[in-house]
Amino acid sequence: MNRKPGKRGHSAETVKTVDLPTEGRVQVARSSKRFLTNGVVLMAGAALLSKLIGVFQKIPLQNLAGDRVFGIYNAVYPFYQLAAVLATAGLPTAVSLLIAERLRKGDDPEGVRRTLYGALLLLGVTGIAAFGFMWSAADRAAGWIGDSETAAAIRSVSFALLLAPLVAALRGYTQGLGKMGLSAASQVAEQMIRVAVMLLVLALGWSAGWGEADVAAGVMSGSAFGAGASLLVLAFYLWRGRRRERLAPKAGMLRAEMKKLAAIALPVALGAVVVPVLGVVDAFMVPRLLQAGGASEDESLALFGIYSRAQPLVQLVVMVAGAAAAALVPGLVLARMRGAYGQLRVQLAFVERTAWAIGAAAAIGLTMLAEPLNIMLYENSAGTYAFALVGCTALAGCVNAITAPVLQGLGAVRIPAALLLAAALLKGVFNAVLVPLYGIEGAAIAGIAALTAAALLGTAAVRFKAAEAGASLAGSWGVRRSAGVKRRRPLLRNAAAGTGFALAVMAAALAVAERAMGAALGGLPPRAAAAALALTCVAVGACAFGAAALRGGALSARELRALPGGGVLAARLQRWRLMPRAPEEG
């Protein structure tokens, strides 16, 4: 094959511009496809791993530092997250898109570096502005939270805003060049250093007798150290592979590049900003409302920490649901662009039912196992009722996490942001009414109500946009009609009934397993018994739900085949007799 060697720094897409024989073009296309697939898998895996580390770092924090430090962390971190999203959201994607487009069109090192310089300048300015805002507003924000001692933690975490934007720009640059492994390594390094700093601060604070506010401020500094480590990883490898040519772009060209980047990133930022907004609403309202009910500053932050105990598990479930939905979006977009309305309808129906089914299963599991999970993770059963109520938000959280990317895939990029902003407003209203009456349990009920309203509206929006796209979902939960072929069929021919059957089987299996294990583990220490009970019941519940969903007709082989790689999975499930054959398969 007469392929010309590509220049250093090019992505795999650049090779396509070379004049190749037909056979060579086919091989390059396959190679590029494999490269893209592997890159996406690598990035998704790194994002999942880094988020897992971020979610589960909260558990040792509470175990080692107590509920008050845990409460300060959960009150301050959403404030930082909001500022970071405003400063960086969408820019890595925008940078990678522009760079990949320039490389695809040909060798344009000047344009590539202009994009990088524009991103660094834009994000550098926004990072400095976000740092200045967060630092200067620390005392006022601490007053809004209801505890003046949280100001030190706010100022400590604000330093991360000086580095995080630069990290975002370099990650976008590396992704645009096709260096997915480098971007993934920087994400994992950031979280690992962050957790290491947290553990080091806890050890130093424990030995030196630091106060709780000082410990919380030290723990929050881990975000800045993590961002610094990520920046060093990216800068070192990019410096080693740098080009020798220098570029001095004109101010007008840089301004035009910055405007282009901002135009691409703004819709993504609007969608991403609503996630930390919900956390900020709770941080600014719940402790103050608890204080209005008679709690002291220390007690209110400790109660807020107890209220936040179930959040890592809910976030984990929602994160997995959102990652799965994001993987399905390209297929939805492709089906819509091709006009394959039948395939689009099948995929949308599957995604919709899966969102509600998985969310309901997670909510039932977290509710029924609230006490053993609480003891396993946090040593005691304080706030178990609030833990169970917060666990119920997994249902609406999964639906929102899945409907948001689906709506974006259907071309409705603003609806998810509007829905979750509405949920934030509802959360504030319900907090004001329910927290004075029921305390942290009232805050959990407010979350259920607000997120459920957003989930119902999101589902309605998906159905409306699907009908508008020619793939109406009317009857997608109804009876599956057959042509009279006598074959092994699902136990229930109605998808909704099949889903309900699977949830009922799971709940029954959990109840039986919990009672049986509870009697068998009576001789163990309380935390060990709770861990064994919780982990065993989670495994039993997951297996029972999966088997009942497949045999009960909640999912059909036809729907599974409409998904990327679903054909192989459907064949295996049928071969193992976990999924019945559809009537039309004969």
XYZ file of C-alpha atoms in Angstrom:
586
model
C 0.000 0.000 0.000
C 1.504 3.322 -1.093
C 0.690 5.404 1.923
C 2.649 8.573 2.525
C 3.914 9.081 6.031
C 1.825 11.587 7.955
C 3.477 14.494 9.705
C 4.055 14.424 13.378
C 1.118 15.569 15.487
C -1.570 14.625 13.007
C -4.643 12.687 14.035
C -5.642 9.479 12.309
C -8.150 11.445 10.251
C -5.361 13.299 8.415
C -4.339 10.155 6.576
C -7.602 10.249 4.662
C -6.421 13.253 2.643
C -3.695 11.146 0.977
C -4.507 9.701 -2.447
C -4.832 5.980 -1.790
C -6.009 3.013 -3.828
C -9.516 1.772 -3.056
C -8.235 -1.076 -0.905
C -6.004 1.320 1.019
C -8.866 3.732 1.644
C -11.004 0.921 3.060
C -8.228 -0.135 5.417
C -7.611 3.432 6.559
C -11.327 3.979 7.113
C -11.507 0.845 9.248
C -8.380 1.888 11.136
C -9.817 5.340 11.787
C -13.095 3.820 12.940
C -11.274 1.501 15.341
C -9.195 4.436 16.581
C -12.298 6.529 17.183
C -14.080 3.692 18.954
C -11.091 2.915 21.155
C -10.660 6.615 21.945
C -14.279 7.017 22.964
C -14.119 3.890 25.131
C -10.891 5.099 26.731
C -12.305 8.538 27.490
C -15.554 7.088 28.839
C -13.617 4.656 31.033
C -11.377 7.402 32.397
C -14.363 9.659 33.078
C -16.151 6.808 34.852
C -13.085 5.940 36.934
C -12.386 9.550 37.903
C -16.013 10.093 38.873
C -16.030 6.894 40.896
C -12.971 8.117 42.786
C -14.611 11.496 43.310
C -17.866 9.966 44.543
C -16.337 7.479 46.961
C -13.771 9.855 48.432
C -16.626 11.309 50.492
C -17.065 8.114 52.486
C -13.613 8.037 54.176
C -13.960 11.799 54.682
C -17.062 11.289 56.841
C -15.593 8.246 58.568
C -12.376 10.017 59.547
C -13.514 13.603 60.039
C -17.141 13.319 61.160
C -20.484 14.680 60.045
C -19.668 18.383 60.511
C -16.597 18.331 58.223
C -18.617 16.188 55.819
C -21.386 18.781 55.951
C -18.981 21.672 55.268
C -17.539 19.782 52.297
C -20.983 19.098 50.826
C -22.057 22.703 51.404
C -18.951 24.291 49.842
C -18.193 21.937 46.956
C -21.352 22.738 44.904
C -20.386 26.422 45.067
C -16.959 25.626 43.597
C -18.514 23.226 41.086
C -20.863 25.959 39.866
C -18.010 28.436 39.396
C -15.876 25.781 37.655
C -18.686 24.863 35.270
C -19.239 28.502 34.372
C -15.503 28.911 33.747
C -14.767 25.722 31.802
C -17.871 23.791 30.670
C -17.983 23.013 26.987
C -14.577 24.463 26.129
C -12.679 21.131 25.921
C -15.292 19.851 23.470
C -15.162 23.078 21.462
C -11.353 23.032 21.288
C -11.210 19.372 20.260
C -13.863 19.886 17.560
C -12.088 22.859 15.983
C -8.670 21.185 16.066
C -9.990 17.903 14.668
C -11.755 19.814 11.885
C -8.560 21.645 10.921
C -6.540 18.443 10.914
C -9.185 16.710 8.835
C -8.964 19.427 6.191
C -5.184 19.206 5.958
C -1.924 20.308 7.547
C -2.786 23.564 9.357
C -0.387 23.937 12.311
C -1.005 27.684 12.455
C -4.755 27.205 12.819
C -4.312 24.461 15.411
C -2.048 26.558 17.569
C -4.266 29.601 17.128
C -7.136 27.548 18.542
C -4.970 26.467 21.484
C -3.787 30.018 22.219
C -7.318 31.356 21.947
C -8.603 28.688 24.351
C -5.801 29.322 26.848
C -6.434 33.060 26.768
C -10.212 32.718 27.039
C -10.090 30.150 29.809
C -7.297 31.958 31.609
C -9.424 35.105 31.801
C -12.531 33.229 32.921
C -10.516 31.299 35.505
C -9.072 34.473 37.017
C -12.526 36.049 37.065
C -14.053 32.965 38.722
C -11.248 32.870 41.312
C -11.678 36.559 42.099
C -15.442 36.184 42.446
C -15.213 33.129 44.688
C -12.459 34.566 46.877
C -14.156 37.917 47.373
C -17.597 36.371 47.909
C -16.374 33.804 50.462
C -17.638 35.651 53.549
C -20.991 36.436 51.960
C -21.403 32.861 50.717
C -20.536 31.565 54.199
C -23.277 33.811 55.553
C -25.733 32.379 53.036
C -24.736 28.860 54.075
C -25.269 29.835 57.701
C -21.808 29.082 59.096
C -19.075 31.730 59.049
C -16.362 29.085 59.419
C -17.016 27.774 55.897
C -15.372 30.908 54.410
C -11.904 29.389 54.807
C -12.955 26.282 52.870
C -14.432 28.442 50.093
C -11.206 30.425 49.735
C -9.135 27.240 49.820
C -11.007 25.598 46.949
C -11.075 28.823 44.908
C -7.368 28.383 44.017
C -8.358 25.417 41.844
C -10.148 27.864 39.534
C -6.805 29.357 38.515
C -5.647 25.986 37.156
C -8.770 24.053 36.144
C -9.507 26.254 33.076
C -5.991 25.746 31.713
C -6.374 21.996 32.241
C -9.660 22.114 30.315
C -7.995 23.880 27.377
C -5.111 21.405 27.189
C -7.461 18.429 27.460
C -9.455 19.725 24.533
C -6.222 20.220 22.588
C -5.012 16.668 23.256
C -8.404 15.202 22.346
C -8.395 17.153 19.105
C -4.978 15.695 18.280
C -6.319 12.217 19.003
C -4.207 11.702 22.156
C -7.090 10.279 24.166
C -4.780 8.330 26.484
C -3.057 11.524 27.619
C -6.354 13.247 28.368
C -7.621 10.172 30.208
C -4.410 9.918 32.267
C -4.731 13.561 33.312
C -8.274 12.971 34.591
C -7.279 9.974 36.684
C -4.153 11.741 37.996
C -6.259 14.711 39.092
C -8.610 12.575 41.161
C -5.852 10.446 42.649
C -3.869 13.476 43.841
C -7.048 15.047 45.164
C -7.819 11.991 47.278
C -4.182 11.684 48.410
C -4.174 15.312 49.604
C -7.462 14.732 51.431
C -6.047 11.717 53.281
C -2.806 13.561 54.068
C -4.713 16.537 55.478
C -6.883 14.257 57.596
C -3.785 12.539 58.990
C -2.021 15.845 59.728
C -5.134 17.407 61.190
C -5.733 14.391 63.402
C -2.183 14.447 64.815
C -1.983 18.255 65.153
C -5.420 18.724 66.677
C -6.844 21.005 63.977
C -10.333 22.357 64.290
C -13.099 21.043 62.059
C -13.175 24.200 59.904
C -9.390 23.990 59.363
C -9.635 20.335 58.386
C -12.430 21.142 55.929
C -10.349 23.945 54.375
C -7.363 21.624 54.015
C -9.485 18.927 52.401
C -10.903 21.423 49.907
C -7.373 22.397 48.868
C -7.093 18.948 47.279
C -8.986 20.283 44.253
C -6.201 22.784 43.544
C -3.451 20.179 43.986
C -5.329 17.755 41.735
C -5.729 20.381 39.023
C -2.033 21.238 39.327
C -1.045 17.577 38.902
C -3.259 17.236 35.843
C -1.767 20.404 34.355
C 1.771 19.096 34.876
C 0.946 15.773 33.187
C -0.532 17.511 30.146
C 2.126 20.211 29.890
C 5.031 17.771 30.230
C 3.930 15.436 27.452
C 2.895 18.270 25.154
C 6.212 20.053 25.744
C 8.114 16.883 24.778
C 6.195 16.614 21.507
C 6.153 20.321 20.698
C 6.927 21.723 17.276
C 9.855 24.076 16.835
C 8.000 26.665 14.794
C 6.689 29.671 16.629
C 3.448 31.467 15.994
C 2.565 35.036 16.867
C -1.106 35.353 15.943
C -2.653 38.779 15.594
C -5.049 40.070 18.243
C -7.941 40.177 15.775
C -7.445 36.547 14.800
C -7.347 35.476 18.440
C -10.556 37.396 19.200
C -12.305 35.693 16.291
C -11.098 32.290 17.516
C -12.293 33.025 21.048
C -15.730 34.026 19.768
C -15.945 30.799 17.784
C -15.001 28.743 20.847
C -17.494 30.568 23.057
C -20.312 30.048 20.534
C -19.745 26.277 20.557
C -19.249 26.000 24.327
C -22.140 28.164 25.543
C -24.993 25.655 24.969
C -22.986 22.944 26.747
C -22.317 25.282 29.678
C -26.019 26.119 29.985
C -26.815 22.420 30.172
C -24.039 21.589 32.648
C -24.610 24.479 35.047
C -27.934 23.163 36.306
C -26.387 20.106 38.022
C -24.420 22.068 40.662
C -27.286 24.562 40.950
C -29.357 21.949 42.812
C -26.491 21.425 45.263
C -26.107 25.174 45.762
C -29.833 25.515 46.501
C -29.533 22.931 49.288
C -26.263 24.397 50.617
C -27.711 27.904 50.860
C -31.088 26.880 52.271
C -31.026 23.703 54.361
C -28.485 24.735 57.082
C -30.110 28.158 57.511
C -33.602 26.668 57.704
C -32.368 24.163 60.288
C -30.902 27.032 62.308
C -34.201 28.864 62.077
C -35.753 25.774 63.647
C -33.424 25.997 66.661
C -30.243 24.186 65.607
C -26.845 25.788 66.212
C -24.314 26.417 63.417
C -22.366 23.285 64.328
C -25.509 21.164 64.591
C -26.923 22.436 61.294
C -23.779 21.520 59.332
C -23.624 18.129 61.065
C -27.260 17.486 60.123
C -26.502 18.622 56.573
C -23.692 16.066 56.484
C -26.114 13.347 57.632
C -28.588 14.481 54.975
C -25.846 14.111 52.337
C -24.941 10.513 53.225
C -26.945 8.842 50.456
C -25.818 11.309 47.796
C -22.658 9.380 46.716
C -24.712 6.253 45.976
C -27.403 8.190 44.128
C -24.732 10.036 42.147
C -23.105 6.724 41.241
C -26.363 5.283 39.889
C -27.187 8.479 38.003
C -23.649 8.698 36.623
C -23.822 5.173 35.208
C -27.244 5.872 33.690
C -26.005 9.105 32.125
C -22.896 7.412 30.710
C -25.021 4.670 29.141
C -27.381 7.242 27.639
C -24.492 9.284 26.236
C -23.209 6.154 24.475
C -26.596 5.734 22.763
C -26.932 9.323 21.546
C -24.770 8.924 18.381
C -27.009 6.068 17.239
C -30.116 8.185 17.825
C -28.650 11.098 15.887
C -27.628 8.824 13.016
C -31.066 7.185 12.825
C -32.752 10.604 12.826
C -30.453 11.954 10.091
C -30.974 8.871 7.913
C -34.724 8.982 8.337
C -34.747 5.473 9.884
C -37.837 6.265 11.949
C -38.617 2.646 12.828
C -35.177 2.121 14.311
C -35.342 5.508 16.035
C -38.678 4.602 17.615
C -37.379 1.264 18.894
C -34.270 2.886 20.378
C -36.211 5.699 22.023
C -38.780 3.296 23.486
C -35.994 1.157 24.903
C -34.177 4.149 26.401
C -37.358 5.539 27.946
C -38.389 2.282 29.597
C -34.846 1.523 30.714
C -34.565 4.919 32.400
C -37.682 4.385 34.490
C -36.957 0.699 35.193
C -33.333 1.114 36.311
C -34.172 4.233 38.290
C -37.057 2.466 40.051
C -34.902 -0.588 40.798
C -32.152 1.614 42.289
C -34.676 3.584 44.357
C -36.280 0.411 45.731
C -32.894 -1.083 46.563
C -31.595 2.042 48.302
C -34.829 2.398 50.261
C -35.053 -1.219 51.430
C -31.340 -1.430 52.279
C -31.019 2.064 53.740
C -30.074 0.961 57.251
C -27.380 -1.626 56.417
C -25.914 0.668 53.739
C -25.830 3.582 56.177
C -24.061 1.521 58.831
C -21.682 -0.080 56.313
C -20.555 3.267 54.866
C -20.871 5.664 57.808
C -20.527 3.481 60.950
C -23.950 4.286 62.438
C -27.613 4.471 61.483
C -28.068 8.227 62.017
C -30.468 9.701 59.465
C -31.547 6.355 58.024
C -35.014 7.688 57.188
C -33.477 10.637 55.330
C -31.051 8.187 53.667
C -33.998 6.156 52.345
C -35.818 9.264 51.107
C -32.738 10.608 49.326
C -32.312 7.147 47.807
C -35.768 7.541 46.246
C -34.403 10.405 44.132
C -32.431 7.805 42.156
C -35.587 7.172 40.097
C -36.031 10.734 38.895
C -32.264 11.235 38.760
C -31.818 8.350 36.308
C -34.687 9.575 34.149
C -33.265 13.108 34.047
C -29.748 11.806 33.317
C -31.031 9.794 30.357
C -33.625 12.188 28.935
C -31.175 15.116 28.837
C -28.753 13.587 26.275
C -31.670 12.009 24.380
C -33.292 15.422 23.966
C -29.970 16.825 22.778
C -29.745 13.956 20.289
C -33.212 14.910 19.023
C -32.065 18.489 18.508
C -33.631 20.020 21.657
C -30.467 21.322 23.339
C -32.157 23.947 25.549
C -34.987 21.897 27.021
C -32.820 19.898 29.505
C -31.355 23.084 30.962
C -34.802 24.666 31.286
C -36.197 21.555 32.978
C -33.439 21.262 35.559
C -33.488 24.991 36.274
C -37.203 24.590 36.922
C -36.340 21.691 39.240
C -33.916 23.964 41.125
C -36.626 26.577 41.591
C -39.095 23.929 42.782
C -36.463 22.535 45.157
C -36.060 25.971 46.707
C -39.811 26.419 47.157
C -40.310 22.934 48.625
C -37.292 23.377 50.913
C -38.773 26.566 52.322
C -42.035 24.767 53.108
C -40.876 21.316 54.212
C -37.523 21.781 56.011
C -39.015 23.843 58.882
C -41.658 21.134 59.346
C -39.653 17.922 58.908
C -35.953 18.884 59.028
C -33.563 16.990 56.763
C -36.345 14.537 55.874
C -38.271 17.515 54.496
C -35.285 18.453 52.334
C -35.213 14.889 50.973
C -38.953 14.980 50.213
C -38.428 18.314 48.443
C -35.772 16.671 46.262
C -38.101 13.818 45.342
C -40.898 16.223 44.356
C -38.737 18.648 42.367
C -36.763 16.019 40.458
C -39.870 13.937 39.739
C -41.564 16.975 38.218
C -38.532 17.518 35.975
C -38.469 13.807 35.046
C -42.142 13.771 34.045
C -41.745 16.936 31.996
C -38.591 15.538 30.392
C -40.350 12.327 29.422
C -43.185 14.347 27.901
C -40.647 16.457 26.002
C -38.933 13.322 24.613
C -42.273 11.977 23.397
C -43.160 15.301 21.794
C -39.815 15.631 20.013
C -39.941 11.973 18.952
C -43.392 12.457 17.386
C -42.102 15.612 15.726
C -39.214 13.585 14.275
C -41.627 10.952 12.903
C -40.978 8.296 15.595
C -44.037 8.519 17.853
C -43.732 6.564 21.106
C -47.483 6.132 21.546
C -48.119 2.591 22.761
C -44.441 1.845 23.414
C -45.367 0.438 26.842
C -48.360 -1.468 25.501
C -49.123 -4.996 24.326
C -46.746 -6.608 21.824
C -48.844 -8.079 19.058
C -47.931 -11.392 17.530
C -48.899 -13.006 14.249
C -50.248 -16.138 15.902
C -46.909 -17.918 15.840
C -46.664 -20.352 18.719
C -43.240 -19.842 20.147
C -41.749 -19.355 23.565
C -43.010 -15.916 24.550
C -42.400 -13.601 27.478
C -44.396 -14.313 30.618
C -46.152 -10.977 30.094
C -46.820 -9.469 26.678
C -47.096 -5.929 28.052
C -43.813 -4.051 28.538
C -45.152 -2.038 31.479
C -46.421 -5.210 33.171
C -43.077 -6.898 32.511
C -41.237 -4.011 34.155
C -43.593 -4.038 37.144
C -43.164 -7.798 37.439
C -39.370 -7.444 37.496
C -39.514 -4.760 40.201
C -41.874 -6.873 42.315
C -39.623 -9.932 42.004
C -36.610 -7.850 43.003
C -38.380 -6.394 46.051
C -39.519 -9.854 47.164
C -36.021 -11.282 46.701
C -34.542 -8.430 48.747
C -37.039 -8.938 51.548
C -36.352 -12.681 51.740
C -32.566 -12.255 51.480
C -32.513 -9.492 54.101
C -34.468 -11.588 56.590
C -32.421 -14.717 55.964
C -29.063 -12.926 56.103
C -30.076 -10.922 59.156
C -30.650 -14.101 61.114
C -27.428 -15.695 59.865
C -25.132 -12.734 60.627
C -26.214 -12.107 64.196
C -22.812 -13.002 65.655
C -20.742 -10.504 63.647
C -19.837 -6.946 64.707
C -22.558 -4.466 63.623
C -20.603 -2.852 60.778
C -19.308 -6.131 59.372
C -22.797 -7.645 59.535
C -24.262 -4.596 57.812
C -21.626 -4.782 55.048
C -22.205 -8.474 54.425
C -25.975 -7.979 54.421
C -25.921 -4.956 52.109
C -23.493 -6.388 49.562
C -25.217 -9.773 49.412
C -28.654 -8.216 49.043
C -27.432 -5.881 46.285
C -26.147 -8.866 44.310
C -29.355 -10.861 44.904
C -31.574 -7.923 43.951
C -29.644 -7.152 40.769
C -29.755 -10.781 39.593
C -33.439 -11.137 40.418
C -34.343 -7.913 38.622
C -32.307 -8.734 35.534
C -33.642 -12.271 35.162
C -37.258 -11.214 35.788
C -36.996 -8.297 33.365
C -35.707 -10.555 30.587
C -38.166 -13.393 31.164
C -41.083 -11.106 31.946
C -40.952 -9.200 28.681
C -39.688 -5.826 29.898
C -37.092 -6.001 27.100
C -37.416 -7.669 23.722
C -34.728 -9.100 21.478
C -35.805 -6.725 18.706
C -35.164 -3.709 20.919
C -31.819 -5.048 22.028
C -30.724 -5.614 18.423
C -31.441 -1.967 17.615
C -28.617 -0.914 19.957
C -24.905 -0.848 19.093
C -23.617 -4.383 19.692
C -27.039 -5.520 20.876
C -27.402 -8.287 18.301
C -24.609 -10.388 19.799
C -25.925 -9.853 23.319
C -29.487 -10.795 22.300
C -28.256 -14.008 20.657
C -26.323 -15.000 23.759
C -29.239 -14.274 26.083
C -31.517 -16.392 23.907
C -28.953 -19.188 23.776
C -28.743 -19.138 27.570
C -32.585 -19.096 27.692
C -32.640 -15.840 29.639
C -34.545 -14.057 26.869
C -37.452 -15.690 24.985
C -37.531 -15.635 21.219
C -39.849 -13.128 19.620
C -42.853 -14.563 17.721
C -41.627 -13.118 14.436
C -38.362 -15.062 14.733
C -40.192 -18.289 14.049
